[in-house]
Amino acid sequence: MPAKVSDPDTPRQALVAVRDEIAKVVVGQDSVLSGLLAALLVQGHVLLEGVPGVAKTLIVKALAASLQLDFKRIQFTPDLMPSDVIGQVIYQARGGEFRFREGPIFTNLVLADEINRTPAKTQAALLEAMEERQVTIEGEAHPLPAPFMVVATQNPVEYEGTYPLPEAQLDRFLLKLTVAYPSEEQELKMLSRHDEGMDPHDLAAAGLRAVASGADLAAAGAAVGGVRIEPPVLAYIAAVCRATRDSPSLTLGVSPRGAVMLLRAAKAWTWLSGREFVTPDEVKAMARPALRHRIQLRPEVALDGVTPDGVLEGILTSVPVPR
């Protein structure tokens, strides 16, 4: 049973308690935790990018444990087949019939570890699951559990033996979050915890417990749907996305789906911040994680050291903000 928060009637307090609980095993990474919670509230998927050893897997495992969600990890490799992800129909000799055996995708929270290490055919097996929340085998649709979220990880510095995600797949992720190195103070705190015997593979022994439930998450998601956004702020979202399509630094701008994703992310961030209506500040806060993976730099611009975040920063500076 999840522990009661100070006010169990307030879903926001339950979600804040989740963030605090994860801090028992993960030092720092507050922006990543908040981004994951925002995505979970609007049933979005997240791409985590960071070098090995910065606690990407631990963050996702701790999130699932603190919310009492079923969790499965899939290690993506070059020989992984689509059926290894979504499942397959097998013949049962005893009963003389075919039966569908579910793959690891049938869970609440899926960690697709090093997703760029598997070929496009297996990457594409996730597309229907991420978009339709179901998989189709032999013409029969099999719905996935609710809630359902894919968190994929990739290494930004090692490209040998990798298969870059196609644009169609990238566009399905609500957010792309960067997991950075900890600060010096945070790293010392982490080392102290390990010196005291913390085992990141045993979250219960580390003191992490469930502090919210699926009911809290469902209530929070419904509350996010009630966050208001005025027409001028909607127009601001559209203007930012349209500006990416006219940028001389980009070969690919943000799609209409990307604009919808930014809207959803801004509403979730607004609710987590305790406000009832979206302002341009929330749009700006979520623009980079919601859009950085939906744009493509021109080769000559990338060679000059320009980053997607840098281009987005320039666009946010140039687009007039509604008052």
Short mmCIF file of N, CA and C in Angstrom, two decimals, residues 92-209:
data_model
loop_
_atom_site.label_atom_id
_atom_site.label_comp_id
_atom_site.label_asym_id
_atom_site.label_seq_id
_atom_site.Cartn_x
_atom_site.Cartn_y
_atom_site.Cartn_z
N GLN A 92 0.61 -24.28 -29.11
CA GLN A 92 0.60 -25.13 -27.94
C GLN A 92 0.20 -26.55 -28.34
N ALA A 93 1.19 -27.42 -28.30
CA ALA A 93 0.94 -28.80 -28.74
C ALA A 93 -0.11 -29.50 -27.88
N ARG A 94 -0.09 -29.20 -26.56
CA ARG A 94 -1.02 -29.89 -25.66
C ARG A 94 -2.47 -29.56 -26.00
N GLY A 95 -2.76 -28.29 -26.26
CA GLY A 95 -4.14 -27.92 -26.57
C GLY A 95 -4.43 -27.89 -28.05
N GLY A 96 -3.38 -28.01 -28.87
CA GLY A 96 -3.57 -28.00 -30.31
C GLY A 96 -4.08 -26.67 -30.82
N GLU A 97 -3.64 -25.58 -30.21
CA GLU A 97 -4.09 -24.25 -30.64
C GLU A 97 -2.97 -23.24 -30.54
N PHE A 98 -3.18 -22.10 -31.22
CA PHE A 98 -2.21 -21.02 -31.17
C PHE A 98 -2.61 -20.03 -30.06
N ARG A 99 -1.60 -19.53 -29.36
CA ARG A 99 -1.85 -18.59 -28.27
C ARG A 99 -0.86 -17.43 -28.35
N PHE A 100 -1.35 -16.22 -28.07
CA PHE A 100 -0.48 -15.06 -28.09
C PHE A 100 0.28 -14.95 -26.77
N ARG A 101 1.59 -14.86 -26.88
CA ARG A 101 2.43 -14.68 -25.70
C ARG A 101 2.91 -13.23 -25.68
N GLU A 102 2.52 -12.52 -24.64
CA GLU A 102 2.84 -11.10 -24.56
C GLU A 102 4.35 -10.88 -24.41
N GLY A 103 4.82 -9.80 -25.06
CA GLY A 103 6.21 -9.40 -24.92
C GLY A 103 6.35 -8.42 -23.76
N PRO A 104 7.57 -7.97 -23.48
CA PRO A 104 7.80 -7.07 -22.36
C PRO A 104 7.17 -5.70 -22.53
N ILE A 105 6.66 -5.39 -23.72
CA ILE A 105 6.01 -4.10 -23.93
C ILE A 105 4.70 -4.01 -23.14
N PHE A 106 4.17 -5.16 -22.70
CA PHE A 106 2.91 -5.18 -21.96
C PHE A 106 3.18 -4.91 -20.48
N THR A 107 3.35 -3.65 -20.17
CA THR A 107 3.58 -3.19 -18.81
C THR A 107 3.21 -1.72 -18.73
N ASN A 108 3.36 -1.12 -17.57
CA ASN A 108 3.03 0.30 -17.43
C ASN A 108 4.18 1.21 -17.87
N LEU A 109 5.39 0.85 -17.44
CA LEU A 109 6.55 1.69 -17.72
C LEU A 109 7.64 0.84 -18.34
N VAL A 110 7.98 1.14 -19.60
CA VAL A 110 8.97 0.38 -20.35
C VAL A 110 10.25 1.20 -20.47
N LEU A 111 11.36 0.62 -20.08
CA LEU A 111 12.65 1.26 -20.31
C LEU A 111 13.28 0.61 -21.53
N ALA A 112 13.34 1.34 -22.63
CA ALA A 112 13.98 0.86 -23.86
C ALA A 112 15.43 1.32 -23.81
N ASP A 113 16.29 0.48 -23.24
CA ASP A 113 17.67 0.88 -22.97
C ASP A 113 18.52 0.81 -24.23
N GLU A 114 19.22 1.91 -24.53
CA GLU A 114 20.07 2.03 -25.72
C GLU A 114 19.28 1.67 -26.98
N ILE A 115 18.21 2.40 -27.17
CA ILE A 115 17.30 2.11 -28.28
C ILE A 115 17.98 2.25 -29.63
N ASN A 116 19.01 3.09 -29.70
CA ASN A 116 19.69 3.29 -30.99
C ASN A 116 20.70 2.18 -31.30
N ARG A 117 20.71 1.10 -30.51
CA ARG A 117 21.59 -0.03 -30.82
C ARG A 117 20.86 -1.15 -31.55
N THR A 118 19.60 -0.94 -31.88
CA THR A 118 18.85 -1.98 -32.58
C THR A 118 18.42 -1.45 -33.94
N PRO A 119 18.31 -2.32 -34.96
CA PRO A 119 17.95 -1.86 -36.30
C PRO A 119 16.55 -1.26 -36.38
N ALA A 120 16.31 -0.57 -37.50
CA ALA A 120 15.05 0.17 -37.68
C ALA A 120 13.83 -0.73 -37.58
N LYS A 121 13.94 -1.98 -38.01
CA LYS A 121 12.78 -2.88 -37.98
C LYS A 121 12.28 -3.09 -36.56
N THR A 122 13.21 -3.25 -35.63
CA THR A 122 12.81 -3.45 -34.23
C THR A 122 12.41 -2.13 -33.59
N GLN A 123 13.09 -1.04 -33.94
CA GLN A 123 12.67 0.28 -33.46
C GLN A 123 11.23 0.56 -33.87
N ALA A 124 10.89 0.18 -35.11
CA ALA A 124 9.54 0.44 -35.62
C ALA A 124 8.49 -0.37 -34.89
N ALA A 125 8.89 -1.47 -34.25
CA ALA A 125 7.92 -2.28 -33.50
C ALA A 125 7.31 -1.47 -32.36
N LEU A 126 8.01 -0.44 -31.92
CA LEU A 126 7.49 0.40 -30.86
C LEU A 126 6.49 1.44 -31.36
N LEU A 127 6.50 1.72 -32.66
CA LEU A 127 5.71 2.85 -33.18
C LEU A 127 4.22 2.70 -32.87
N GLU A 128 3.64 1.55 -33.20
CA GLU A 128 2.21 1.36 -32.95
C GLU A 128 1.92 1.41 -31.46
N ALA A 129 2.79 0.79 -30.66
CA ALA A 129 2.58 0.78 -29.22
C ALA A 129 2.59 2.19 -28.66
N MET A 130 3.53 3.02 -29.11
CA MET A 130 3.65 4.38 -28.60
C MET A 130 2.50 5.27 -29.06
N GLU A 131 2.07 5.08 -30.29
CA GLU A 131 1.03 5.96 -30.84
C GLU A 131 -0.38 5.48 -30.51
N GLU A 132 -0.62 4.18 -30.69
CA GLU A 132 -1.98 3.64 -30.55
C GLU A 132 -2.22 2.96 -29.20
N ARG A 133 -1.15 2.74 -28.44
CA ARG A 133 -1.23 2.03 -27.15
C ARG A 133 -1.84 0.64 -27.32
N GLN A 134 -1.41 -0.01 -28.38
CA GLN A 134 -1.80 -1.38 -28.65
C GLN A 134 -0.77 -1.98 -29.60
N VAL A 135 -0.76 -3.30 -29.72
CA VAL A 135 0.04 -3.97 -30.74
C VAL A 135 -0.88 -4.89 -31.52
N THR A 136 -0.56 -5.08 -32.78
CA THR A 136 -1.37 -5.93 -33.65
C THR A 136 -0.55 -7.12 -34.09
N ILE A 137 -1.04 -8.31 -33.76
CA ILE A 137 -0.38 -9.56 -34.12
C ILE A 137 -1.38 -10.42 -34.89
N GLU A 138 -0.97 -10.85 -36.09
CA GLU A 138 -1.85 -11.69 -36.91
C GLU A 138 -3.22 -11.04 -37.11
N GLY A 139 -3.22 -9.73 -37.27
CA GLY A 139 -4.47 -9.02 -37.53
C GLY A 139 -5.32 -8.75 -36.31
N GLU A 140 -4.89 -9.19 -35.14
CA GLU A 140 -5.67 -8.98 -33.91
C GLU A 140 -4.99 -7.94 -33.03
N ALA A 141 -5.76 -6.94 -32.59
CA ALA A 141 -5.22 -5.88 -31.75
C ALA A 141 -5.22 -6.30 -30.29
N HIS A 142 -4.12 -6.00 -29.62
CA HIS A 142 -3.99 -6.31 -28.19
C HIS A 142 -3.70 -5.01 -27.45
N PRO A 143 -4.66 -4.51 -26.67
CA PRO A 143 -4.45 -3.23 -25.96
C PRO A 143 -3.38 -3.36 -24.88
N LEU A 144 -2.65 -2.27 -24.66
CA LEU A 144 -1.62 -2.23 -23.63
C LEU A 144 -2.22 -1.74 -22.32
N PRO A 145 -1.59 -2.05 -21.20
CA PRO A 145 -2.11 -1.59 -19.91
C PRO A 145 -2.11 -0.07 -19.82
N ALA A 146 -2.92 0.46 -18.94
CA ALA A 146 -2.95 1.91 -18.68
C ALA A 146 -2.58 2.13 -17.22
N PRO A 147 -1.71 3.11 -16.93
CA PRO A 147 -1.02 3.96 -17.89
C PRO A 147 0.08 3.21 -18.62
N PHE A 148 0.53 3.78 -19.74
CA PHE A 148 1.60 3.17 -20.52
C PHE A 148 2.57 4.26 -20.95
N MET A 149 3.85 4.04 -20.71
CA MET A 149 4.86 5.04 -21.04
C MET A 149 6.14 4.34 -21.45
N VAL A 150 6.73 4.81 -22.54
CA VAL A 150 8.04 4.33 -22.99
C VAL A 150 9.08 5.39 -22.65
N VAL A 151 10.12 4.98 -21.94
CA VAL A 151 11.28 5.84 -21.70
C VAL A 151 12.46 5.17 -22.38
N ALA A 152 12.98 5.80 -23.42
CA ALA A 152 14.10 5.25 -24.18
C ALA A 152 15.37 6.00 -23.83
N THR A 153 16.48 5.29 -23.79
CA THR A 153 17.77 5.93 -23.51
C THR A 153 18.68 5.77 -24.71
N GLN A 154 19.58 6.74 -24.88
CA GLN A 154 20.61 6.61 -25.89
C GLN A 154 21.86 7.36 -25.45
N ASN A 155 23.00 6.88 -25.93
CA ASN A 155 24.30 7.45 -25.61
C ASN A 155 24.65 8.48 -26.67
N PRO A 156 24.90 9.75 -26.29
CA PRO A 156 25.13 10.79 -27.30
C PRO A 156 26.54 10.83 -27.86
N VAL A 157 27.46 10.04 -27.33
CA VAL A 157 28.85 10.16 -27.75
C VAL A 157 29.39 8.91 -28.44
N GLU A 158 28.69 7.81 -28.39
CA GLU A 158 29.17 6.57 -28.99
C GLU A 158 28.27 6.19 -30.16
N TYR A 159 28.82 6.23 -31.37
CA TYR A 159 28.01 6.02 -32.56
C TYR A 159 28.33 4.71 -33.30
N GLU A 160 29.43 4.05 -32.94
CA GLU A 160 29.79 2.81 -33.62
C GLU A 160 28.76 1.73 -33.29
N GLY A 161 28.23 1.10 -34.34
CA GLY A 161 27.26 0.04 -34.14
C GLY A 161 25.89 0.52 -33.72
N THR A 162 25.55 1.78 -34.03
CA THR A 162 24.24 2.32 -33.66
C THR A 162 23.41 2.61 -34.90
N TYR A 163 22.12 2.72 -34.70
CA TYR A 163 21.17 3.01 -35.76
C TYR A 163 20.34 4.23 -35.34
N PRO A 164 20.65 5.40 -35.87
CA PRO A 164 19.94 6.62 -35.45
C PRO A 164 18.43 6.46 -35.62
N LEU A 165 17.69 6.98 -34.66
CA LEU A 165 16.23 6.89 -34.73
C LEU A 165 15.70 7.70 -35.91
N PRO A 166 14.79 7.14 -36.71
CA PRO A 166 14.19 7.91 -37.81
C PRO A 166 13.31 9.03 -37.27
N GLU A 167 13.08 10.03 -38.12
CA GLU A 167 12.31 11.19 -37.69
C GLU A 167 10.90 10.81 -37.24
N ALA A 168 10.29 9.84 -37.91
CA ALA A 168 8.93 9.42 -37.54
C ALA A 168 8.89 8.88 -36.12
N GLN A 169 9.97 8.21 -35.71
CA GLN A 169 10.01 7.67 -34.34
C GLN A 169 10.31 8.77 -33.33
N LEU A 170 11.24 9.65 -33.67
CA LEU A 170 11.57 10.75 -32.77
C LEU A 170 10.35 11.60 -32.47
N ASP A 171 9.51 11.78 -33.48
CA ASP A 171 8.34 12.65 -33.34
C ASP A 171 7.32 12.09 -32.37
N ARG A 172 7.43 10.80 -32.05
CA ARG A 172 6.48 10.19 -31.10
C ARG A 172 6.85 10.47 -29.65
N PHE A 173 8.05 10.94 -29.40
CA PHE A 173 8.46 11.23 -28.04
C PHE A 173 8.01 12.63 -27.65
N LEU A 174 7.32 12.73 -26.54
CA LEU A 174 6.87 14.04 -26.07
C LEU A 174 8.06 14.93 -25.74
N LEU A 175 9.05 14.37 -25.03
CA LEU A 175 10.19 15.15 -24.56
C LEU A 175 11.49 14.40 -24.84
N LYS A 176 12.54 15.19 -25.09
CA LYS A 176 13.90 14.66 -25.07
C LYS A 176 14.64 15.36 -23.95
N LEU A 177 15.01 14.59 -22.92
CA LEU A 177 15.63 15.16 -21.74
C LEU A 177 17.11 14.77 -21.70
N THR A 178 17.93 15.71 -21.33
CA THR A 178 19.37 15.48 -21.24
C THR A 178 19.75 15.20 -19.79
N VAL A 179 20.36 14.05 -19.56
CA VAL A 179 20.82 13.67 -18.22
C VAL A 179 22.29 14.05 -18.13
N ALA A 180 22.57 15.12 -17.40
CA ALA A 180 23.93 15.68 -17.34
C ALA A 180 24.72 15.08 -16.19
N TYR A 181 26.01 15.38 -16.18
CA TYR A 181 26.85 15.00 -15.05
C TYR A 181 26.38 15.74 -13.79
N PRO A 182 26.52 15.13 -12.62
CA PRO A 182 26.17 15.84 -11.38
C PRO A 182 27.19 16.93 -11.08
N SER A 183 26.79 17.88 -10.25
CA SER A 183 27.73 18.88 -9.78
C SER A 183 28.72 18.23 -8.80
N GLU A 184 29.76 18.96 -8.43
CA GLU A 184 30.75 18.41 -7.50
C GLU A 184 30.09 18.04 -6.17
N GLU A 185 29.23 18.91 -5.68
CA GLU A 185 28.55 18.64 -4.40
C GLU A 185 27.65 17.41 -4.51
N GLN A 186 26.92 17.30 -5.62
CA GLN A 186 26.03 16.16 -5.81
C GLN A 186 26.82 14.86 -5.94
N GLU A 187 27.96 14.91 -6.62
CA GLU A 187 28.75 13.70 -6.79
C GLU A 187 29.33 13.23 -5.45
N LEU A 188 29.75 14.16 -4.62
CA LEU A 188 30.25 13.80 -3.29
C LEU A 188 29.14 13.18 -2.45
N LYS A 189 27.93 13.73 -2.55
CA LYS A 189 26.80 13.17 -1.82
C LYS A 189 26.49 11.76 -2.28
N MET A 190 26.56 11.54 -3.60
CA MET A 190 26.32 10.21 -4.15
C MET A 190 27.37 9.21 -3.65
N LEU A 191 28.64 9.63 -3.66
CA LEU A 191 29.71 8.76 -3.18
C LEU A 191 29.53 8.41 -1.71
N SER A 192 29.07 9.37 -0.92
CA SER A 192 28.83 9.11 0.50
C SER A 192 27.75 8.06 0.69
N ARG A 193 26.71 8.14 -0.11
CA ARG A 193 25.63 7.15 0.00
C ARG A 193 26.14 5.75 -0.32
N HIS A 194 26.94 5.64 -1.37
CA HIS A 194 27.47 4.33 -1.74
C HIS A 194 28.46 3.83 -0.68
N ASP A 195 29.22 4.74 -0.09
CA ASP A 195 30.16 4.35 0.96
C ASP A 195 29.43 3.83 2.19
N GLU A 196 28.20 4.34 2.40
CA GLU A 196 27.40 3.89 3.54
C GLU A 196 26.65 2.59 3.25
N GLY A 197 26.81 2.06 2.01
CA GLY A 197 26.24 0.76 1.70
C GLY A 197 25.00 0.77 0.83
N MET A 198 24.66 1.91 0.23
CA MET A 198 23.47 1.94 -0.61
C MET A 198 23.66 1.06 -1.83
N ASP A 199 22.66 0.22 -2.10
CA ASP A 199 22.68 -0.66 -3.27
C ASP A 199 21.63 -0.17 -4.25
N PRO A 200 22.01 0.41 -5.39
CA PRO A 200 21.02 0.93 -6.34
C PRO A 200 20.15 -0.16 -6.96
N HIS A 201 20.54 -1.41 -6.81
CA HIS A 201 19.74 -2.51 -7.34
C HIS A 201 18.68 -2.98 -6.35
N ASP A 202 18.72 -2.49 -5.13
CA ASP A 202 17.74 -2.85 -4.11
C ASP A 202 17.11 -1.56 -3.59
N LEU A 203 16.09 -1.09 -4.29
CA LEU A 203 15.49 0.20 -3.96
C LEU A 203 14.78 0.17 -2.62
N ALA A 204 14.19 -0.96 -2.28
CA ALA A 204 13.50 -1.05 -0.99
C ALA A 204 14.48 -0.91 0.16
N ALA A 205 15.64 -1.57 0.05
CA ALA A 205 16.64 -1.46 1.10
C ALA A 205 17.19 -0.05 1.21
N ALA A 206 17.15 0.68 0.08
CA ALA A 206 17.63 2.07 0.08
C ALA A 206 16.60 3.02 0.69
N GLY A 207 15.43 2.49 1.04
CA GLY A 207 14.42 3.32 1.70
C GLY A 207 13.34 3.84 0.78
N LEU A 208 13.38 3.49 -0.50
CA LEU A 208 12.37 3.99 -1.43
C LEU A 208 11.09 3.17 -1.29
N ARG A 209 9.96 3.85 -1.23
CA ARG A 209 8.67 3.17 -1.09
C ARG A 209 7.65 3.82 -2.01
#
